[in-house]
JSON list of C-alpha atoms in Angstrom, two decimals:
[
{"chain": "A", "resi": 8, "resn": "MET", "atom": "CA", "xyz": [-7.89, 76.65, 39.55]},
{"chain": "A", "resi": 9, "resn": "SER", "atom": "CA", "xyz": [-8.68, 73.90, 37.04]},
{"chain": "A", "resi": 10, "resn": "ARG", "atom": "CA", "xyz": [-7.09, 74.13, 33.63]},
{"chain": "A", "resi": 11, "resn": "ALA", "atom": "CA", "xyz": [-9.44, 74.65, 30.71]},
{"chain": "A", "resi": 12, "resn": "LYS", "atom": "CA", "xyz": [-9.82, 71.57, 28.54]},
{"chain": "A", "resi": 13, "resn": "GLU", "atom": "CA", "xyz": [-8.22, 71.98, 25.13]},
{"chain": "A", "resi": 14, "resn": "PRO", "atom": "CA", "xyz": [-10.71, 71.81, 22.23]},
{"chain": "A", "resi": 15, "resn": "GLN", "atom": "CA", "xyz": [-10.24, 68.76, 20.05]},
{"chain": "A", "resi": 16, "resn": "ALA", "atom": "CA", "xyz": [-10.35, 68.80, 16.24]},
{"chain": "A", "resi": 17, "resn": "ALA", "atom": "CA", "xyz": [-13.36, 66.90, 14.93]},
{"chain": "A", "resi": 18, "resn": "ILE", "atom": "CA", "xyz": [-11.27, 64.77, 12.58]},
{"chain": "A", "resi": 19, "resn": "THR", "atom": "CA", "xyz": [-9.32, 63.27, 15.52]},
{"chain": "A", "resi": 20, "resn": "TRP", "atom": "CA", "xyz": [-12.49, 61.42, 16.54]},
{"chain": "A", "resi": 21, "resn": "LEU", "atom": "CA", "xyz": [-12.42, 59.57, 13.20]},
{"chain": "A", "resi": 22, "resn": "MET", "atom": "CA", "xyz": [-8.88, 58.19, 13.54]},
{"chain": "A", "resi": 23, "resn": "PRO", "atom": "CA", "xyz": [-9.91, 55.11, 15.60]},
{"chain": "A", "resi": 24, "resn": "LEU", "atom": "CA", "xyz": [-12.38, 54.36, 12.80]},
{"chain": "A", "resi": 25, "resn": "GLY", "atom": "CA", "xyz": [-9.46, 54.55, 10.36]},
{"chain": "A", "resi": 26, "resn": "THR", "atom": "CA", "xyz": [-7.64, 51.94, 12.44]},
{"chain": "A", "resi": 27, "resn": "ILE", "atom": "CA", "xyz": [-10.65, 49.62, 12.48]},
{"chain": "A", "resi": 28, "resn": "VAL", "atom": "CA", "xyz": [-11.02, 49.90, 8.71]},
{"chain": "A", "resi": 29, "resn": "GLN", "atom": "CA", "xyz": [-7.37, 48.98, 8.25]},
{"chain": "A", "resi": 30, "resn": "PHE", "atom": "CA", "xyz": [-7.96, 45.65, 9.98]},
{"chain": "A", "resi": 31, "resn": "MET", "atom": "CA", "xyz": [-10.04, 44.74, 6.94]},
{"chain": "A", "resi": 32, "resn": "LEU", "atom": "CA", "xyz": [-7.97, 46.22, 4.10]},
{"chain": "A", "resi": 33, "resn": "PRO", "atom": "CA", "xyz": [-4.64, 45.13, 2.57]},
{"chain": "A", "resi": 34, "resn": "ARG", "atom": "CA", "xyz": [-1.89, 47.74, 2.53]},
{"chain": "A", "resi": 35, "resn": "TRP", "atom": "CA", "xyz": [-1.99, 48.22, -1.25]},
{"chain": "A", "resi": 36, "resn": "VAL", "atom": "CA", "xyz": [-5.49, 49.63, -0.82]},
{"chain": "A", "resi": 37, "resn": "ILE", "atom": "CA", "xyz": [-4.21, 52.00, 1.88]},
{"chain": "A", "resi": 38, "resn": "VAL", "atom": "CA", "xyz": [-1.44, 53.16, -0.46]},
{"chain": "A", "resi": 39, "resn": "ALA", "atom": "CA", "xyz": [-4.02, 53.84, -3.19]},
{"chain": "A", "resi": 40, "resn": "VAL", "atom": "CA", "xyz": [-6.15, 55.83, -0.73]},
{"chain": "A", "resi": 41, "resn": "ALA", "atom": "CA", "xyz": [-3.07, 57.84, 0.27]},
{"chain": "A", "resi": 42, "resn": "ARG", "atom": "CA", "xyz": [-2.39, 58.70, -3.39]},
{"chain": "A", "resi": 43, "resn": "VAL", "atom": "CA", "xyz": [-5.91, 60.03, -3.89]},
{"chain": "A", "resi": 44, "resn": "ALA", "atom": "CA", "xyz": [-5.99, 61.89, -0.57]},
{"chain": "A", "resi": 45, "resn": "GLY", "atom": "CA", "xyz": [-2.52, 63.34, -1.18]},
{"chain": "A", "resi": 46, "resn": "ALA", "atom": "CA", "xyz": [-3.54, 64.61, -4.61]},
{"chain": "A", "resi": 47, "resn": "LEU", "atom": "CA", "xyz": [-6.66, 66.25, -3.14]},
{"chain": "A", "resi": 48, "resn": "ALA", "atom": "CA", "xyz": [-4.65, 67.85, -0.33]},
{"chain": "A", "resi": 49, "resn": "TYR", "atom": "CA", "xyz": [-2.11, 69.18, -2.83]},
{"chain": "A", "resi": 50, "resn": "ARG", "atom": "CA", "xyz": [-4.92, 70.77, -4.82]},
{"chain": "A", "resi": 51, "resn": "PHE", "atom": "CA", "xyz": [-6.96, 72.29, -2.00]},
{"chain": "A", "resi": 52, "resn": "ASP", "atom": "CA", "xyz": [-4.52, 72.92, 0.87]},
{"chain": "A", "resi": 53, "resn": "ARG", "atom": "CA", "xyz": [-3.00, 76.07, -0.58]},
{"chain": "A", "resi": 54, "resn": "LYS", "atom": "CA", "xyz": [-1.01, 77.03, 2.52]},
{"chain": "A", "resi": 55, "resn": "GLY", "atom": "CA", "xyz": [0.45, 73.54, 2.89]},
{"chain": "A", "resi": 56, "resn": "CYS", "atom": "CA", "xyz": [1.17, 73.40, -0.84]},
{"chain": "A", "resi": 57, "resn": "GLU", "atom": "CA", "xyz": [3.09, 76.67, -0.72]},
{"chain": "A", "resi": 58, "resn": "GLY", "atom": "CA", "xyz": [5.12, 75.47, 2.29]},
{"chain": "A", "resi": 59, "resn": "PHE", "atom": "CA", "xyz": [5.99, 72.11, 0.73]},
{"chain": "A", "resi": 60, "resn": "THR", "atom": "CA", "xyz": [6.86, 73.73, -2.59]},
{"chain": "A", "resi": 61, "resn": "GLU", "atom": "CA", "xyz": [9.14, 76.28, -0.94]},
{"chain": "A", "resi": 62, "resn": "ASN", "atom": "CA", "xyz": [10.92, 73.53, 1.00]},
{"chain": "A", "resi": 63, "resn": "CYS", "atom": "CA", "xyz": [11.43, 71.56, -2.21]},
{"chain": "A", "resi": 64, "resn": "ARG", "atom": "CA", "xyz": [12.82, 74.68, -3.86]},
{"chain": "A", "resi": 65, "resn": "HIS", "atom": "CA", "xyz": [15.51, 74.88, -1.14]},
{"chain": "A", "resi": 66, "resn": "ILE", "atom": "CA", "xyz": [16.24, 71.15, -1.18]},
{"chain": "A", "resi": 67, "resn": "LEU", "atom": "CA", "xyz": [16.44, 70.68, -4.96]},
{"chain": "A", "resi": 68, "resn": "GLY", "atom": "CA", "xyz": [18.44, 73.86, -5.40]},
{"chain": "A", "resi": 69, "resn": "PRO", "atom": "CA", "xyz": [18.70, 76.65, -7.97]},
{"chain": "A", "resi": 70, "resn": "GLY", "atom": "CA", "xyz": [18.19, 75.70, -11.59]},
{"chain": "A", "resi": 71, "resn": "THR", "atom": "CA", "xyz": [15.66, 72.94, -10.86]},
{"chain": "A", "resi": 72, "resn": "PRO", "atom": "CA", "xyz": [12.70, 73.22, -13.26]},
{"chain": "A", "resi": 73, "resn": "GLU", "atom": "CA", "xyz": [9.54, 74.47, -11.56]},
{"chain": "A", "resi": 74, "resn": "SER", "atom": "CA", "xyz": [7.67, 71.43, -12.90]},
{"chain": "A", "resi": 75, "resn": "GLU", "atom": "CA", "xyz": [10.04, 69.09, -11.04]},
{"chain": "A", "resi": 76, "resn": "ILE", "atom": "CA", "xyz": [9.74, 71.15, -7.85]},
{"chain": "A", "resi": 77, "resn": "ARG", "atom": "CA", "xyz": [5.95, 71.00, -7.93]},
{"chain": "A", "resi": 78, "resn": "ALA", "atom": "CA", "xyz": [5.91, 67.29, -8.82]},
{"chain": "A", "resi": 79, "resn": "THR", "atom": "CA", "xyz": [8.14, 66.61, -5.81]},
{"chain": "A", "resi": 80, "resn": "ALA", "atom": "CA", "xyz": [5.85, 68.68, -3.53]},
{"chain": "A", "resi": 81, "resn": "ARG", "atom": "CA", "xyz": [2.89, 66.67, -4.77]},
{"chain": "A", "resi": 82, "resn": "ARG", "atom": "CA", "xyz": [4.67, 63.41, -3.92]},
{"chain": "A", "resi": 83, "resn": "LEU", "atom": "CA", "xyz": [5.40, 64.79, -0.44]},
{"chain": "A", "resi": 84, "resn": "PHE", "atom": "CA", "xyz": [1.67, 65.17, 0.15]},
{"chain": "A", "resi": 85, "resn": "PHE", "atom": "CA", "xyz": [1.20, 61.50, -0.77]},
{"chain": "A", "resi": 86, "resn": "HIS", "atom": "CA", "xyz": [3.95, 60.38, 1.60]},
{"chain": "A", "resi": 87, "resn": "TYR", "atom": "CA", "xyz": [2.66, 62.59, 4.41]},
{"chain": "A", "resi": 88, "resn": "VAL", "atom": "CA", "xyz": [-0.83, 61.06, 4.13]},
{"chain": "A", "resi": 89, "resn": "LEU", "atom": "CA", "xyz": [0.68, 57.57, 3.94]},
{"chain": "A", "resi": 90, "resn": "TYR", "atom": "CA", "xyz": [2.73, 58.32, 7.08]},
{"chain": "A", "resi": 91, "resn": "ALA", "atom": "CA", "xyz": [-0.47, 59.23, 8.96]},
{"chain": "A", "resi": 92, "resn": "LEU", "atom": "CA", "xyz": [-2.29, 56.12, 7.71]},
{"chain": "A", "resi": 93, "resn": "ASP", "atom": "CA", "xyz": [0.65, 53.88, 8.61]},
{"chain": "A", "resi": 94, "resn": "LEU", "atom": "CA", "xyz": [0.71, 55.36, 12.11]},
{"chain": "A", "resi": 95, "resn": "MET", "atom": "CA", "xyz": [-2.99, 54.53, 12.47]},
{"chain": "A", "resi": 96, "resn": "ARG", "atom": "CA", "xyz": [-2.13, 51.01, 11.31]},
{"chain": "A", "resi": 97, "resn": "VAL", "atom": "CA", "xyz": [0.27, 50.35, 14.19]},
{"chain": "A", "resi": 98, "resn": "PRO", "atom": "CA", "xyz": [-2.31, 48.50, 16.35]},
{"chain": "A", "resi": 99, "resn": "VAL", "atom": "CA", "xyz": [-2.94, 46.24, 13.34]},
{"chain": "A", "resi": 100, "resn": "VAL", "atom": "CA", "xyz": [0.68, 45.29, 12.67]},
{"chain": "A", "resi": 101, "resn": "LYS", "atom": "CA", "xyz": [2.37, 45.76, 16.06]},
{"chain": "A", "resi": 102, "resn": "ARG", "atom": "CA", "xyz": [2.70, 42.02, 16.66]},
{"chain": "A", "resi": 103, "resn": "ARG", "atom": "CA", "xyz": [4.62, 41.50, 13.43]},
{"chain": "A", "resi": 104, "resn": "VAL", "atom": "CA", "xyz": [6.29, 44.88, 12.96]},
{"chain": "A", "resi": 105, "resn": "THR", "atom": "CA", "xyz": [9.68, 43.46, 13.95]},
{"chain": "A", "resi": 106, "resn": "ALA", "atom": "CA", "xyz": [9.52, 41.11, 10.96]},
{"chain": "A", "resi": 107, "resn": "LEU", "atom": "CA", "xyz": [8.98, 44.01, 8.54]},
{"chain": "A", "resi": 108, "resn": "VAL", "atom": "CA", "xyz": [12.24, 45.91, 9.20]},
{"chain": "A", "resi": 109, "resn": "GLU", "atom": "CA", "xyz": [15.92, 45.03, 8.83]},
{"chain": "A", "resi": 110, "resn": "PHE", "atom": "CA", "xyz": [17.89, 46.40, 11.78]},
{"chain": "A", "resi": 111, "resn": "ASP", "atom": "CA", "xyz": [21.47, 45.73, 12.87]},
{"chain": "A", "resi": 112, "resn": "ARG", "atom": "CA", "xyz": [21.02, 45.76, 16.63]},
{"chain": "A", "resi": 113, "resn": "ARG", "atom": "CA", "xyz": [24.58, 44.86, 17.69]},
{"chain": "A", "resi": 114, "resn": "ASP", "atom": "CA", "xyz": [25.73, 48.36, 18.73]},
{"chain": "A", "resi": 115, "resn": "ALA", "atom": "CA", "xyz": [22.45, 49.14, 20.50]},
{"chain": "A", "resi": 116, "resn": "ASP", "atom": "CA", "xyz": [22.47, 45.82, 22.34]},
{"chain": "A", "resi": 117, "resn": "GLN", "atom": "CA", "xyz": [26.06, 46.33, 23.47]},
{"chain": "A", "resi": 118, "resn": "MET", "atom": "CA", "xyz": [25.41, 49.81, 24.84]},
{"chain": "A", "resi": 119, "resn": "MET", "atom": "CA", "xyz": [22.19, 48.74, 26.57]},
{"chain": "A", "resi": 120, "resn": "ALA", "atom": "CA", "xyz": [23.97, 45.71, 28.04]},
{"chain": "A", "resi": 121, "resn": "GLU", "atom": "CA", "xyz": [26.58, 48.05, 29.55]},
{"chain": "A", "resi": 122, "resn": "GLY", "atom": "CA", "xyz": [23.79, 49.71, 31.49]},
{"chain": "A", "resi": 123, "resn": "ARG", "atom": "CA", "xyz": [23.97, 53.08, 29.75]},
{"chain": "A", "resi": 124, "resn": "GLY", "atom": "CA", "xyz": [21.24, 55.30, 28.44]},
{"chain": "A", "resi": 125, "resn": "LEU", "atom": "CA", "xyz": [21.27, 55.62, 24.67]},
{"chain": "A", "resi": 126, "resn": "ALA", "atom": "CA", "xyz": [20.31, 58.73, 22.65]},
{"chain": "A", "resi": 127, "resn": "VAL", "atom": "CA", "xyz": [18.86, 57.97, 19.23]},
{"chain": "A", "resi": 128, "resn": "VAL", "atom": "CA", "xyz": [19.00, 61.08, 17.04]},
{"chain": "A", "resi": 129, "resn": "THR", "atom": "CA", "xyz": [17.14, 61.42, 13.75]},
{"chain": "A", "resi": 130, "resn": "GLY", "atom": "CA", "xyz": [15.44, 64.03, 11.60]},
{"chain": "A", "resi": 131, "resn": "HIS", "atom": "CA", "xyz": [12.06, 64.39, 9.93]},
{"chain": "A", "resi": 132, "resn": "ILE", "atom": "CA", "xyz": [13.09, 61.80, 7.36]},
{"chain": "A", "resi": 133, "resn": "GLY", "atom": "CA", "xyz": [10.62, 59.09, 6.45]},
{"chain": "A", "resi": 134, "resn": "SER", "atom": "CA", "xyz": [8.32, 57.80, 9.17]},
{"chain": "A", "resi": 135, "resn": "HIS", "atom": "CA", "xyz": [10.32, 58.54, 12.31]},
{"chain": "A", "resi": 136, "resn": "ASP", "atom": "CA", "xyz": [7.32, 57.62, 14.48]},
{"chain": "A", "resi": 137, "resn": "LEU", "atom": "CA", "xyz": [7.27, 54.12, 13.02]},
{"chain": "A", "resi": 138, "resn": "ALA", "atom": "CA", "xyz": [11.00, 53.80, 13.71]},
{"chain": "A", "resi": 139, "resn": "GLY", "atom": "CA", "xyz": [10.31, 54.37, 17.41]},
{"chain": "A", "resi": 140, "resn": "THR", "atom": "CA", "xyz": [7.37, 52.00, 17.29]},
{"chain": "A", "resi": 141, "resn": "PHE", "atom": "CA", "xyz": [9.61, 49.32, 15.77]},
{"chain": "A", "resi": 142, "resn": "LEU", "atom": "CA", "xyz": [12.26, 49.73, 18.49]},
{"chain": "A", "resi": 143, "resn": "ALA", "atom": "CA", "xyz": [9.62, 49.48, 21.22]},
{"chain": "A", "resi": 144, "resn": "ALA", "atom": "CA", "xyz": [8.09, 46.40, 19.59]},
{"chain": "A", "resi": 145, "resn": "SER", "atom": "CA", "xyz": [11.59, 44.89, 19.49]},
{"chain": "A", "resi": 146, "resn": "GLY", "atom": "CA", "xyz": [11.74, 45.10, 23.28]},
{"chain": "A", "resi": 147, "resn": "TYR", "atom": "CA", "xyz": [13.89, 48.20, 23.74]},
{"chain": "A", "resi": 148, "resn": "PRO", "atom": "CA", "xyz": [12.87, 50.57, 26.58]},
{"chain": "A", "resi": 149, "resn": "ILE", "atom": "CA", "xyz": [12.48, 53.69, 24.46]},
{"chain": "A", "resi": 150, "resn": "SER", "atom": "CA", "xyz": [11.24, 57.17, 25.33]},
{"chain": "A", "resi": 151, "resn": "ALA", "atom": "CA", "xyz": [10.44, 59.58, 22.51]},
{"chain": "A", "resi": 152, "resn": "VAL", "atom": "CA", "xyz": [10.51, 63.35, 22.95]},
{"chain": "A", "resi": 153, "resn": "VAL", "atom": "CA", "xyz": [7.46, 64.81, 21.19]},
{"chain": "A", "resi": 154, "resn": "GLU", "atom": "CA", "xyz": [6.13, 68.29, 20.60]},
{"chain": "A", "resi": 155, "resn": "HIS", "atom": "CA", "xyz": [2.71, 69.49, 21.70]},
{"chain": "A", "resi": 156, "resn": "VAL", "atom": "CA", "xyz": [0.33, 69.76, 18.76]},
{"chain": "A", "resi": 157, "resn": "PRO", "atom": "CA", "xyz": [-2.85, 71.68, 19.61]},
{"chain": "A", "resi": 158, "resn": "ARG", "atom": "CA", "xyz": [-6.50, 70.65, 19.16]},
{"chain": "A", "resi": 159, "resn": "GLY", "atom": "CA", "xyz": [-6.04, 67.17, 20.56]},
{"chain": "A", "resi": 160, "resn": "TRP", "atom": "CA", "xyz": [-3.52, 65.93, 18.02]},
{"chain": "A", "resi": 161, "resn": "THR", "atom": "CA", "xyz": [-0.80, 65.18, 20.61]},
{"chain": "A", "resi": 162, "resn": "LYS", "atom": "CA", "xyz": [-3.17, 62.92, 22.56]},
{"chain": "A", "resi": 163, "resn": "VAL", "atom": "CA", "xyz": [-4.22, 61.06, 19.42]},
{"chain": "A", "resi": 164, "resn": "PHE", "atom": "CA", "xyz": [-0.68, 60.64, 18.05]},
{"chain": "A", "resi": 165, "resn": "ASN", "atom": "CA", "xyz": [0.62, 59.45, 21.41]},
{"chain": "A", "resi": 166, "resn": "ARG", "atom": "CA", "xyz": [-2.11, 56.81, 21.60]},
{"chain": "A", "resi": 167, "resn": "TYR", "atom": "CA", "xyz": [-0.62, 55.20, 18.50]},
{"chain": "A", "resi": 168, "resn": "ARG", "atom": "CA", "xyz": [3.00, 55.85, 19.46]},
{"chain": "A", "resi": 169, "resn": "GLU", "atom": "CA", "xyz": [2.42, 54.08, 22.77]},
{"chain": "A", "resi": 170, "resn": "ALA", "atom": "CA", "xyz": [0.68, 51.06, 21.22]},
{"chain": "A", "resi": 171, "resn": "THR", "atom": "CA", "xyz": [3.98, 49.13, 21.40]},
{"chain": "A", "resi": 172, "resn": "ALA", "atom": "CA", "xyz": [4.94, 50.48, 24.86]},
{"chain": "A", "resi": 173, "resn": "MET", "atom": "CA", "xyz": [6.98, 53.45, 23.63]},
{"chain": "A", "resi": 174, "resn": "GLU", "atom": "CA", "xyz": [6.98, 56.18, 26.28]},
{"chain": "A", "resi": 175, "resn": "THR", "atom": "CA", "xyz": [6.33, 59.77, 25.13]},
{"chain": "A", "resi": 176, "resn": "ILE", "atom": "CA", "xyz": [7.73, 62.88, 26.82]},
{"chain": "A", "resi": 177, "resn": "LEU", "atom": "CA", "xyz": [6.82, 66.45, 25.88]},
{"chain": "A", "resi": 178, "resn": "THR", "atom": "CA", "xyz": [9.64, 68.74, 24.79]},
{"chain": "A", "resi": 179, "resn": "THR", "atom": "CA", "xyz": [8.80, 71.03, 27.74]},
{"chain": "A", "resi": 180, "resn": "ASP", "atom": "CA", "xyz": [9.33, 68.24, 30.30]},
{"chain": "A", "resi": 181, "resn": "ARG", "atom": "CA", "xyz": [13.08, 68.62, 30.79]},
{"chain": "A", "resi": 182, "resn": "SER", "atom": "CA", "xyz": [13.14, 66.63, 34.03]},
{"chain": "A", "resi": 183, "resn": "GLY", "atom": "CA", "xyz": [11.30, 63.78, 32.32]},
{"chain": "A", "resi": 184, "resn": "ILE", "atom": "CA", "xyz": [13.87, 63.77, 29.51]},
{"chain": "A", "resi": 185, "resn": "ALA", "atom": "CA", "xyz": [16.74, 63.63, 32.00]},
{"chain": "A", "resi": 186, "resn": "ARG", "atom": "CA", "xyz": [15.02, 60.85, 33.99]},
{"chain": "A", "resi": 187, "resn": "ALA", "atom": "CA", "xyz": [14.71, 58.73, 30.84]},
{"chain": "A", "resi": 188, "resn": "MET", "atom": "CA", "xyz": [18.49, 58.77, 30.45]},
{"chain": "A", "resi": 189, "resn": "LEU", "atom": "CA", "xyz": [19.05, 58.10, 34.15]},
{"chain": "A", "resi": 190, "resn": "ARG", "atom": "CA", "xyz": [16.67, 55.14, 33.89]},
{"chain": "A", "resi": 191, "resn": "ARG", "atom": "CA", "xyz": [18.97, 53.81, 31.13]},
{"chain": "A", "resi": 192, "resn": "ARG", "atom": "CA", "xyz": [16.39, 53.99, 28.40]},
{"chain": "A", "resi": 193, "resn": "MET", "atom": "CA", "xyz": [16.73, 54.82, 24.73]},
{"chain": "A", "resi": 194, "resn": "LEU", "atom": "CA", "xyz": [15.94, 58.50, 24.22]},
{"chain": "A", "resi": 195, "resn": "ALA", "atom": "CA", "xyz": [14.62, 59.33, 20.74]},
{"chain": "A", "resi": 196, "resn": "LEU", "atom": "CA", "xyz": [15.27, 62.92, 19.65]},
{"chain": "A", "resi": 197, "resn": "VAL", "atom": "CA", "xyz": [14.30, 64.63, 16.40]},
{"chain": "A", "resi": 198, "resn": "SER", "atom": "CA", "xyz": [17.12, 67.08, 15.78]},
{"chain": "A", "resi": 199, "resn": "ASP", "atom": "CA", "xyz": [16.08, 69.22, 12.81]},
{"chain": "A", "resi": 200, "resn": "ARG", "atom": "CA", "xyz": [13.34, 71.33, 14.39]},
{"chain": "A", "resi": 201, "resn": "ASP", "atom": "CA", "xyz": [14.00, 73.91, 17.10]},
{"chain": "A", "resi": 202, "resn": "MET", "atom": "CA", "xyz": [11.00, 74.18, 19.42]},
{"chain": "A", "resi": 203, "resn": "THR", "atom": "CA", "xyz": [12.64, 76.45, 21.99]},
{"chain": "A", "resi": 204, "resn": "GLY", "atom": "CA", "xyz": [13.67, 79.47, 19.92]},
{"chain": "A", "resi": 205, "resn": "LYS", "atom": "CA", "xyz": [17.18, 79.06, 21.38]},
{"chain": "A", "resi": 206, "resn": "GLY", "atom": "CA", "xyz": [18.68, 76.78, 18.76]},
{"chain": "A", "resi": 207, "resn": "ILE", "atom": "CA", "xyz": [21.79, 77.12, 16.63]},
{"chain": "A", "resi": 208, "resn": "LEU", "atom": "CA", "xyz": [21.62, 78.55, 13.11]},
{"chain": "A", "resi": 209, "resn": "CYS", "atom": "CA", "xyz": [23.17, 76.03, 10.71]},
{"chain": "A", "resi": 210, "resn": "PRO", "atom": "CA", "xyz": [23.36, 75.54, 6.94]},
{"chain": "A", "resi": 211, "resn": "ALA", "atom": "CA", "xyz": [20.50, 73.52, 5.48]},
{"chain": "A", "resi": 212, "resn": "PHE", "atom": "CA", "xyz": [20.66, 72.82, 1.74]},
{"chain": "A", "resi": 213, "resn": "ASN", "atom": "CA", "xyz": [20.82, 76.26, 0.08]},
{"chain": "A", "resi": 214, "resn": "SER", "atom": "CA", "xyz": [19.47, 78.11, 3.11]},
{"chain": "A", "resi": 215, "resn": "TYR", "atom": "CA", "xyz": [19.79, 78.19, 6.90]},
{"chain": "A", "resi": 216, "resn": "ARG", "atom": "CA", "xyz": [17.60, 76.97, 9.74]},
{"chain": "A", "resi": 217, "resn": "TYR", "atom": "CA", "xyz": [17.75, 76.69, 13.52]},
{"chain": "A", "resi": 218, "resn": "TYR", "atom": "CA", "xyz": [18.59, 73.30, 15.00]},
{"chain": "A", "resi": 219, "resn": "SER", "atom": "CA", "xyz": [17.87, 72.23, 18.55]},
{"chain": "A", "resi": 220, "resn": "LYS", "atom": "CA", "xyz": [20.75, 72.01, 21.04]},
{"chain": "A", "resi": 221, "resn": "GLY", "atom": "CA", "xyz": [19.07, 69.11, 22.86]},
{"chain": "A", "resi": 222, "resn": "PRO", "atom": "CA", "xyz": [20.61, 66.20, 20.93]},
{"chain": "A", "resi": 223, "resn": "ALA", "atom": "CA", "xyz": [24.12, 67.53, 21.57]},
{"chain": "A", "resi": 224, "resn": "ALA", "atom": "CA", "xyz": [23.34, 68.03, 25.27]},
{"chain": "A", "resi": 225, "resn": "TYR", "atom": "CA", "xyz": [22.16, 64.46, 25.84]},
{"chain": "A", "resi": 226, "resn": "ILE", "atom": "CA", "xyz": [24.79, 62.62, 23.77]}
]
């Protein structure tokens, strides 16, 4: 029986257009667009606004003025939009991305030279997708474990992630994750989001959240 094709969000069809436009615009214009779009999203995306604000409340801690909490949530919207625009910009800058980042590669080079797989563990801090893109553009054989995002978003995101030859593996593909290590590749894991429902409850700022066991298993 053939599997039903997943419906794709209409906006995903516009992302290649966003990439084409970025060939013609300097980055300061893209940053300005992100500020405007982030401000609009903060105003009209009520569910997202509530989620970001609640997260900021946990991170900034008790006693933080509500005005500071909301100002921080608003800045998060700007950075989230900028992250998406920068990801769409990867095909534009991929040939010179290695010149844009300072990276001490001595430890990574030594471990790769010894013929071992290397687990690279990070969190949802900054543009983690661009970090993987940079490593792939630098010539490292890197495989990134990614979650499935419905309505065609996984396919679109992976198209940009793979623009510099970074391999993507779904979180559900356990054999593919193991093979990446056996093939002596870098394995990129985002550790601060449990997608299995079987994670470990750990302190997180002034609250608790579940963390995935995967990074510990593959290190």
